[in-house]
């Protein structure tokens, strides 16, 4: 009793109404499945996976309210009532004037890149994201990383590792001229840095700098709710402000945003792009017809938009986001206690294993993070994802691998899906793979697609000698 007195745990602010059975797969089956998948976890069948931590994208468990919302789908081709619910939710919570729905985040990135980037223009951003940069480059933009240097060090404990390096941005503006900058591509949180947040002070200062030069700020709002939690927790003056309020203020410093609703908004599909500028909106609204669908559905069913509108509200509840990030931290704390190298501090949606520190004997060209994802699957049927040299792709000018400093394997936690007991099983498997790390040999790539190669590349294990 004595030791437990005064202890107060958080718990999920929901209970379970429906369950989905999991499949346990034998070691022999896993070996076969992994070889069939070319040692790429993206190519595994989900039926061969036990605990699926590939991504938190579209893997959310919807609430009873959202499922009820599906039944209220108005599947009219034009002017669906669900579109107006979604528009209202985005205007109220994110604060932008004009909304264009898209089938998911990259649909929005495609439209925005096409209308807002002229070939040859620079697109400075706080670290790249795979689909974001791909669309910016397809539109002729030149992505330039302006994240603070601390973001590239997995052990640096800076509380806002997603911040923009304002000095680096200012230097770029001075060198190239404001006219050669399409917009600042601001992500909150920063997925590729380990789900690291941007501070309110940083976005305010960024606004001031960009306003002086007449440069727009476009926000990747995919994980902004998670970012708001870190502001509430870590930034002076925000402890008593609500998550909804923080999200709204953050957006007020930007000119527009795009969203993958498959993350923060607790749905399985959907996205949007929203802007304040009417001329820009009109171009987006026209282009969406060509690529996604009419501007009141953008590739979505009416029911999907209803679930998104409800999901936006649920995602902004303080007790929800505390439990969401609390679960990620629970796993992070276990691994930290066992001295397993992970990106610190733990971010909003995932644990990032530091594959360089795991496999000090493997050079980056033998794909240590890809190897670690494969070893984890072999050990327990847990599916993780590579975020290192494979994800970084090739330099479009030189054709050589881009060699990022961060070589990470991501354990992404779906929202409202797994329990604390699942997190224990995951931690124990990571520990076992860590204990056996000296035996890993690395991989070689035997098939490489041209775009976003990490999704479809195939590998073979190097022979042990
Ligand atoms: C997932 C994601 C995207 C792309 O969205 P999709 O819905 O997968 O197309 C863009 N930015 C960030 C930060 C993401 O996490």
XYZ file of C-alpha atoms and ligand atoms in Angstrom:
480
model
C 0.000 0.000 0.000
C 2.522 2.533 1.258
C 4.417 2.895 -2.024
C 1.251 3.161 -4.080
C -0.327 5.860 -1.922
C -0.935 9.020 -3.890
C -0.310 7.334 -7.231
C -2.534 8.644 -10.047
C -2.512 7.025 -13.502
C -4.136 8.326 -16.657
C -6.525 5.967 -18.433
C -8.171 5.951 -21.830
C -11.283 8.160 -21.807
C -13.299 5.461 -23.608
C -14.307 1.827 -23.244
C -14.420 -0.928 -25.855
C -17.714 -1.758 -27.588
C -16.546 -3.979 -30.446
C -13.399 -6.089 -30.859
C -11.376 -7.330 -33.828
C -9.508 -10.626 -33.255
C -5.717 -10.631 -33.808
C -3.833 -13.413 -35.542
C -0.710 -14.959 -34.085
C 1.658 -16.118 -36.831
C 4.334 -18.791 -36.300
C 8.042 -18.096 -36.782
C 8.079 -20.339 -39.848
C 5.168 -18.438 -41.424
C 6.840 -15.132 -40.632
C 10.074 -16.178 -42.327
C 8.158 -17.144 -45.454
C 5.994 -14.033 -45.426
C 8.985 -11.708 -45.023
C 10.892 -13.334 -47.883
C 7.763 -13.076 -50.097
C 7.551 -9.378 -49.162
C 11.138 -8.688 -50.249
C 12.048 -7.775 -46.639
C 9.892 -4.669 -46.962
C 7.215 -4.416 -44.269
C 5.034 -2.365 -46.647
C 4.711 -5.474 -48.823
C 3.515 -7.825 -46.063
C -0.105 -8.905 -46.023
C -1.808 -7.569 -42.951
C -3.135 -11.091 -42.253
C 0.483 -12.091 -41.576
C 0.937 -9.321 -38.980
C 0.284 -9.640 -35.245
C 0.548 -6.066 -33.905
C 0.543 -3.539 -36.727
C 2.655 -0.453 -35.976
C 3.415 0.317 -39.625
C 1.583 3.598 -39.455
C -0.991 5.634 -37.579
C -2.413 6.698 -40.929
C -6.028 5.684 -41.422
C -5.630 2.981 -38.771
C -7.667 4.887 -36.176
C -10.565 3.299 -34.309
C -13.632 5.450 -34.884
C -16.053 6.219 -32.071
C -19.694 5.121 -31.864
C -20.592 8.731 -32.756
C -18.502 8.568 -35.928
C -20.002 5.226 -36.953
C -23.436 6.710 -36.393
C -22.318 9.653 -38.543
C -21.644 7.273 -41.437
C -25.364 6.495 -41.509
C -26.051 10.182 -42.015
C -24.064 10.240 -45.257
C -25.677 12.418 -47.905
C -24.308 10.882 -51.086
C -25.503 13.632 -53.398
C -22.952 14.329 -56.135
C -23.130 18.058 -55.452
C -23.726 20.076 -52.318
C -23.773 17.187 -49.814
C -24.835 18.326 -46.363
C -21.820 16.485 -44.910
C -19.510 18.806 -46.854
C -21.047 21.775 -45.068
C -20.581 20.051 -41.692
C -16.933 19.496 -42.523
C -16.470 23.033 -43.781
C -18.003 24.381 -40.589
C -15.772 22.188 -38.398
C -12.590 23.275 -40.223
C -13.572 26.945 -40.143
C -14.452 26.793 -36.437
C -11.485 24.746 -35.233
C -8.662 25.533 -37.665
C -9.932 28.988 -38.539
C -9.352 29.096 -42.310
C -11.891 30.723 -44.564
C -12.060 28.365 -47.569
C -12.032 24.555 -47.668
C -11.405 22.067 -50.467
C -11.785 18.384 -49.476
C -9.425 15.766 -50.953
C -9.238 11.974 -50.779
C -6.234 12.166 -48.399
C -3.263 14.347 -47.514
C -1.220 13.863 -50.655
C -4.211 14.832 -52.796
C -4.147 18.168 -50.992
C -0.351 18.427 -51.348
C -0.661 17.805 -55.061
C -3.214 20.599 -55.563
C -1.432 23.117 -53.358
C 1.984 22.429 -54.913
C 0.545 22.857 -58.411
C -1.109 26.208 -57.716
C 1.416 27.768 -55.314
C 4.830 26.766 -56.742
C 6.397 28.104 -59.917
C 9.140 25.898 -61.401
C 12.523 26.831 -59.929
C 11.112 28.399 -56.774
C 12.409 27.356 -53.367
C 10.184 25.715 -50.780
C 11.873 26.003 -47.385
C 10.476 23.629 -44.756
C 11.156 22.250 -41.270
C 12.481 18.912 -42.503
C 11.030 17.139 -45.493
C 8.109 14.729 -45.481
C 8.091 12.032 -48.173
C 4.854 12.796 -50.043
C 5.062 16.533 -49.356
C 8.510 16.949 -50.887
C 7.661 14.609 -53.771
C 4.741 16.838 -54.813
C 6.740 20.021 -54.295
C 9.476 18.631 -56.545
C 7.001 17.363 -59.164
C 5.696 20.941 -59.339
C 9.257 22.164 -60.008
C 9.992 23.393 -56.478
C 13.343 23.013 -54.732
C 12.862 21.829 -51.165
C 15.296 23.388 -48.657
C 15.531 22.154 -45.075
C 15.419 24.972 -42.515
C 14.757 22.980 -39.337
C 16.942 23.764 -36.295
C 20.110 21.607 -36.180
C 19.041 19.928 -32.914
C 16.384 18.026 -34.908
C 19.076 15.946 -36.593
C 20.478 14.656 -33.298
C 18.378 11.779 -31.906
C 19.700 12.282 -28.364
C 19.293 16.081 -28.113
C 16.500 16.857 -25.628
C 15.413 20.236 -27.045
C 11.668 20.572 -26.153
C 10.731 21.937 -29.599
C 12.930 20.093 -32.046
C 10.506 20.880 -34.870
C 11.261 24.613 -34.779
C 12.260 26.514 -37.887
C 15.818 27.882 -37.873
C 14.855 31.493 -38.517
C 18.447 32.487 -39.219
C 18.769 29.837 -41.926
C 15.481 30.976 -43.471
C 16.551 34.602 -43.384
C 19.845 33.690 -45.068
C 17.953 31.877 -47.829
C 15.705 34.909 -48.362
C 18.740 37.229 -48.445
C 20.557 34.999 -50.934
C 17.693 34.177 -53.316
C 15.231 37.005 -52.816
C 11.689 36.666 -51.466
C 10.291 36.358 -54.998
C 12.071 33.037 -55.471
C 10.353 31.506 -52.445
C 6.996 29.857 -53.134
C 5.979 29.627 -49.473
C 7.297 28.276 -46.196
C 6.189 24.664 -45.743
C 5.687 24.364 -41.996
C 4.898 20.979 -40.425
C 3.598 20.550 -36.873
C 4.584 18.082 -35.508
C 7.563 17.035 -37.622
C 7.053 13.392 -38.504
C 10.525 12.667 -39.906
C 12.294 14.198 -36.885
C 10.424 11.808 -34.589
C 7.079 13.573 -34.136
C 8.759 16.671 -32.683
C 6.752 19.839 -32.006
C 7.041 23.473 -33.087
C 6.606 26.094 -30.341
C 4.059 28.893 -30.486
C 6.916 31.381 -30.052
C 8.590 29.956 -33.147
C 5.503 30.172 -35.370
C 4.841 33.728 -34.130
C 8.399 34.779 -35.004
C 8.132 32.976 -38.326
C 4.951 34.943 -39.074
C 6.718 38.226 -38.332
C 9.679 37.308 -40.547
C 7.515 36.133 -43.447
C 5.224 39.168 -43.223
C 8.250 41.463 -43.555
C 9.106 39.745 -46.835
C 5.592 39.054 -48.125
C 6.046 35.271 -48.001
C 3.163 32.884 -47.293
C 3.232 30.182 -44.632
C 1.453 26.943 -45.508
C 0.962 24.512 -42.637
C 0.988 20.740 -42.745
C -1.699 20.420 -40.047
C -1.771 16.617 -40.144
C -0.527 16.281 -36.545
C -1.210 19.769 -35.202
C -3.411 18.486 -32.363
C -0.473 16.430 -31.074
C 1.734 19.503 -31.459
C -0.749 21.518 -29.369
C -0.430 19.018 -26.533
C 3.317 19.661 -26.327
C 2.766 23.428 -26.356
C 0.274 23.056 -23.504
C 2.717 20.922 -21.568
C 6.036 22.647 -22.248
C 5.551 26.251 -23.253
C 5.244 29.046 -20.718
C 1.722 30.458 -20.508
C -0.174 27.597 -22.167
C -0.789 25.176 -19.265
C -4.328 26.431 -18.720
C -5.258 26.955 -22.363
C -7.350 24.246 -24.071
C -5.980 22.138 -26.926
C -8.678 23.554 -29.215
C -7.647 27.080 -28.343
C -3.944 26.368 -28.964
C -4.697 24.766 -32.344
C -6.751 27.798 -33.362
C -4.070 30.289 -32.360
C -1.325 28.323 -34.124
C -3.275 28.315 -37.395
C -3.897 32.053 -37.103
C -0.202 32.669 -37.875
C -0.415 30.789 -41.180
C -2.065 31.502 -44.528
C -3.427 28.062 -45.202
C -3.015 24.401 -44.394
C -3.334 20.920 -45.745
C -4.420 17.909 -43.788
C -4.254 14.174 -43.790
C -7.361 13.514 -41.691
C -6.207 9.895 -41.470
C -3.964 10.997 -38.590
C -5.266 13.554 -36.053
C -8.905 13.489 -37.161
C -9.582 9.864 -36.168
C -10.919 8.602 -39.495
C -9.779 5.955 -41.970
C -9.651 8.133 -45.096
C -9.852 11.814 -45.986
C -7.990 15.093 -46.226
C -8.379 18.741 -47.137
C -6.631 21.926 -48.093
C -7.847 25.226 -46.655
C -6.680 28.776 -47.330
C -7.647 32.349 -46.500
C -6.801 33.915 -49.868
C -9.827 33.877 -52.170
C -7.884 33.876 -55.447
C -5.783 30.916 -54.307
C -8.943 29.122 -53.167
C -10.573 29.594 -56.548
C -7.609 27.971 -58.264
C -7.664 25.050 -55.814
C -11.404 24.635 -56.188
C -11.040 24.523 -59.938
C -8.145 22.067 -59.955
C -9.769 19.634 -57.502
C -12.402 18.836 -60.136
C -9.668 17.547 -62.423
C -7.854 15.290 -59.964
C -10.111 14.398 -57.022
C -13.777 15.120 -57.706
C -16.277 17.952 -57.387
C -15.311 20.580 -54.797
C -18.023 19.442 -52.375
C -16.660 15.890 -52.082
C -13.043 15.826 -53.344
C -12.837 12.044 -53.790
C -14.686 11.242 -50.573
C -18.098 9.782 -49.853
C -20.495 12.054 -47.985
C -20.323 9.680 -45.000
C -16.524 10.050 -44.871
C -16.862 13.821 -44.552
C -19.385 13.394 -41.729
C -16.990 11.104 -39.826
C -14.211 13.677 -40.360
C -16.336 16.522 -38.999
C -17.090 14.501 -35.850
C -13.474 13.306 -35.604
C -12.157 16.883 -35.616
C -14.205 17.649 -32.506
C -13.202 14.433 -30.713
C -9.514 14.937 -31.499
C -9.503 18.306 -29.720
C -10.679 17.007 -26.358
C -7.916 17.406 -23.797
C -8.420 14.020 -22.105
C -8.320 12.228 -25.458
C -4.985 13.698 -26.527
C -3.444 13.172 -23.083
C -4.242 9.447 -23.284
C -3.074 9.244 -26.900
C 0.336 10.693 -26.172
C 0.408 8.977 -22.767
C 0.334 5.596 -24.493
C 3.202 6.526 -26.805
C 5.180 7.682 -23.752
C 4.413 4.514 -21.825
C 6.167 2.500 -24.528
C 8.978 5.059 -24.748
C 9.572 4.940 -20.986
C 9.847 1.133 -20.985
C 12.430 1.206 -23.789
C 14.335 4.063 -22.155
C 14.477 2.147 -18.853
C 15.970 -0.795 -20.743
C 18.564 1.479 -22.367
C 17.373 0.867 -25.898
C 18.383 3.756 -28.199
C 15.338 5.790 -29.266
C 14.809 9.377 -30.400
C 14.478 11.643 -27.358
C 12.312 13.268 -26.254
C 9.504 10.893 -27.277
C 7.231 12.566 -29.817
C 3.508 12.510 -30.441
C 2.669 9.480 -32.533
C 5.487 6.972 -32.504
C 8.646 5.625 -30.995
C 11.608 5.962 -33.324
C 14.311 3.365 -32.748
C 17.768 4.713 -33.521
C 18.976 2.048 -35.956
C 22.464 3.569 -36.232
C 22.986 3.108 -32.492
C 21.326 -0.334 -32.612
C 23.551 -1.668 -35.383
C 26.832 0.212 -34.979
C 28.470 -2.443 -37.179
C 26.222 -1.825 -40.215
C 27.107 1.001 -42.644
C 24.118 3.077 -43.792
C 24.265 1.611 -47.307
C 23.311 -1.781 -45.819
C 19.990 -0.253 -44.674
C 20.158 -0.643 -40.888
C 16.650 0.719 -40.243
C 15.127 -1.539 -42.900
C 17.044 -4.444 -41.332
C 15.686 -3.596 -37.881
C 12.091 -3.531 -39.155
C 12.650 -6.968 -40.728
C 14.210 -8.401 -37.540
C 11.311 -7.139 -35.406
C 8.784 -8.793 -37.677
C 10.741 -12.053 -37.576
C 10.922 -11.919 -33.789
C 7.249 -11.382 -33.016
C 5.106 -10.487 -36.028
C 5.170 -6.801 -35.086
C 5.224 -4.548 -38.125
C 7.298 -1.352 -38.051
C 8.509 0.954 -40.828
C 11.829 2.289 -42.112
C 12.516 6.020 -41.844
C 16.106 6.345 -43.000
C 18.099 6.091 -46.199
C 15.411 4.139 -48.076
C 12.696 6.706 -47.253
C 15.027 9.601 -48.085
C 15.310 8.417 -51.701
C 17.783 9.771 -54.233
C 18.954 13.279 -54.963
C 17.053 14.256 -58.154
C 20.153 16.083 -59.483
C 22.985 13.617 -58.757
C 21.040 10.325 -58.628
C 22.945 9.252 -55.497
C 21.248 8.074 -52.286
C 20.264 10.910 -49.983
C 21.978 9.905 -46.714
C 19.994 11.395 -43.824
C 21.643 11.694 -40.433
C 18.615 10.061 -38.878
C 18.419 6.338 -39.607
C 15.269 5.315 -37.765
C 12.771 2.487 -37.458
C 9.334 3.731 -36.514
C 6.875 2.014 -34.202
C 3.735 4.009 -34.903
C 0.849 3.782 -32.488
C -2.635 3.760 -34.044
C -5.160 5.908 -32.165
C -7.576 4.164 -29.767
C -6.638 0.703 -31.146
C -4.178 -1.137 -28.878
C -3.978 -1.512 -25.102
C -1.169 -1.110 -22.608
C -0.668 -4.917 -22.638
C 0.079 -4.718 -26.367
C 2.678 -2.041 -25.613
C 4.354 -4.429 -23.126
C 4.549 -7.150 -25.782
C 6.050 -4.675 -28.251
C 8.675 -3.463 -25.774
C 9.707 -7.027 -24.941
C 10.167 -7.890 -28.623
C 12.274 -4.774 -29.231
C 14.419 -5.766 -26.277
C 14.932 -9.255 -27.659
C 15.985 -7.887 -31.058
C 18.308 -5.476 -29.264
C 19.865 -8.315 -27.249
C 20.581 -10.148 -30.528
C 21.767 -7.087 -32.462
C 25.317 -8.345 -33.083
C 24.000 -11.023 -35.464
C 22.257 -8.696 -37.935
C 23.934 -8.650 -41.371
C 22.044 -5.991 -43.307
C 20.245 -6.028 -46.650
C 20.838 -5.160 -50.275
C 18.218 -3.555 -52.510
C 17.264 -5.713 -55.479
C 14.328 -3.685 -56.834
C 13.947 0.075 -56.686
C 10.902 1.973 -57.971
C 11.345 5.527 -59.206
C 8.967 7.381 -56.842
C 8.711 7.021 -53.036
C 10.829 3.889 -53.227
C 10.326 2.871 -49.589
C 6.765 1.762 -50.344
C 7.651 -0.844 -52.961
C 11.412 -1.536 -52.893
C 12.548 -5.158 -52.462
C 15.576 -6.433 -50.574
C 17.580 -9.591 -49.959
C 19.460 -10.463 -46.781
C 23.241 -10.421 -47.013
C 24.749 -13.832 -46.260
C 26.227 -14.340 -42.812
C 29.913 -15.149 -43.088
C 0.618 11.143 -43.727
C 1.177 12.475 -43.897
C 1.018 13.180 -45.090
C 0.369 12.583 -46.323
O -0.962 12.256 -46.122
P -1.666 10.966 -46.767
O -3.053 11.032 -46.196
O -0.908 9.762 -46.345
O -1.662 11.130 -48.246
C 1.548 14.452 -45.147
N 2.205 14.999 -44.107
C 2.366 14.345 -42.951
C 3.115 14.995 -41.832
C 1.883 13.064 -42.802
O 2.082 12.415 -41.650
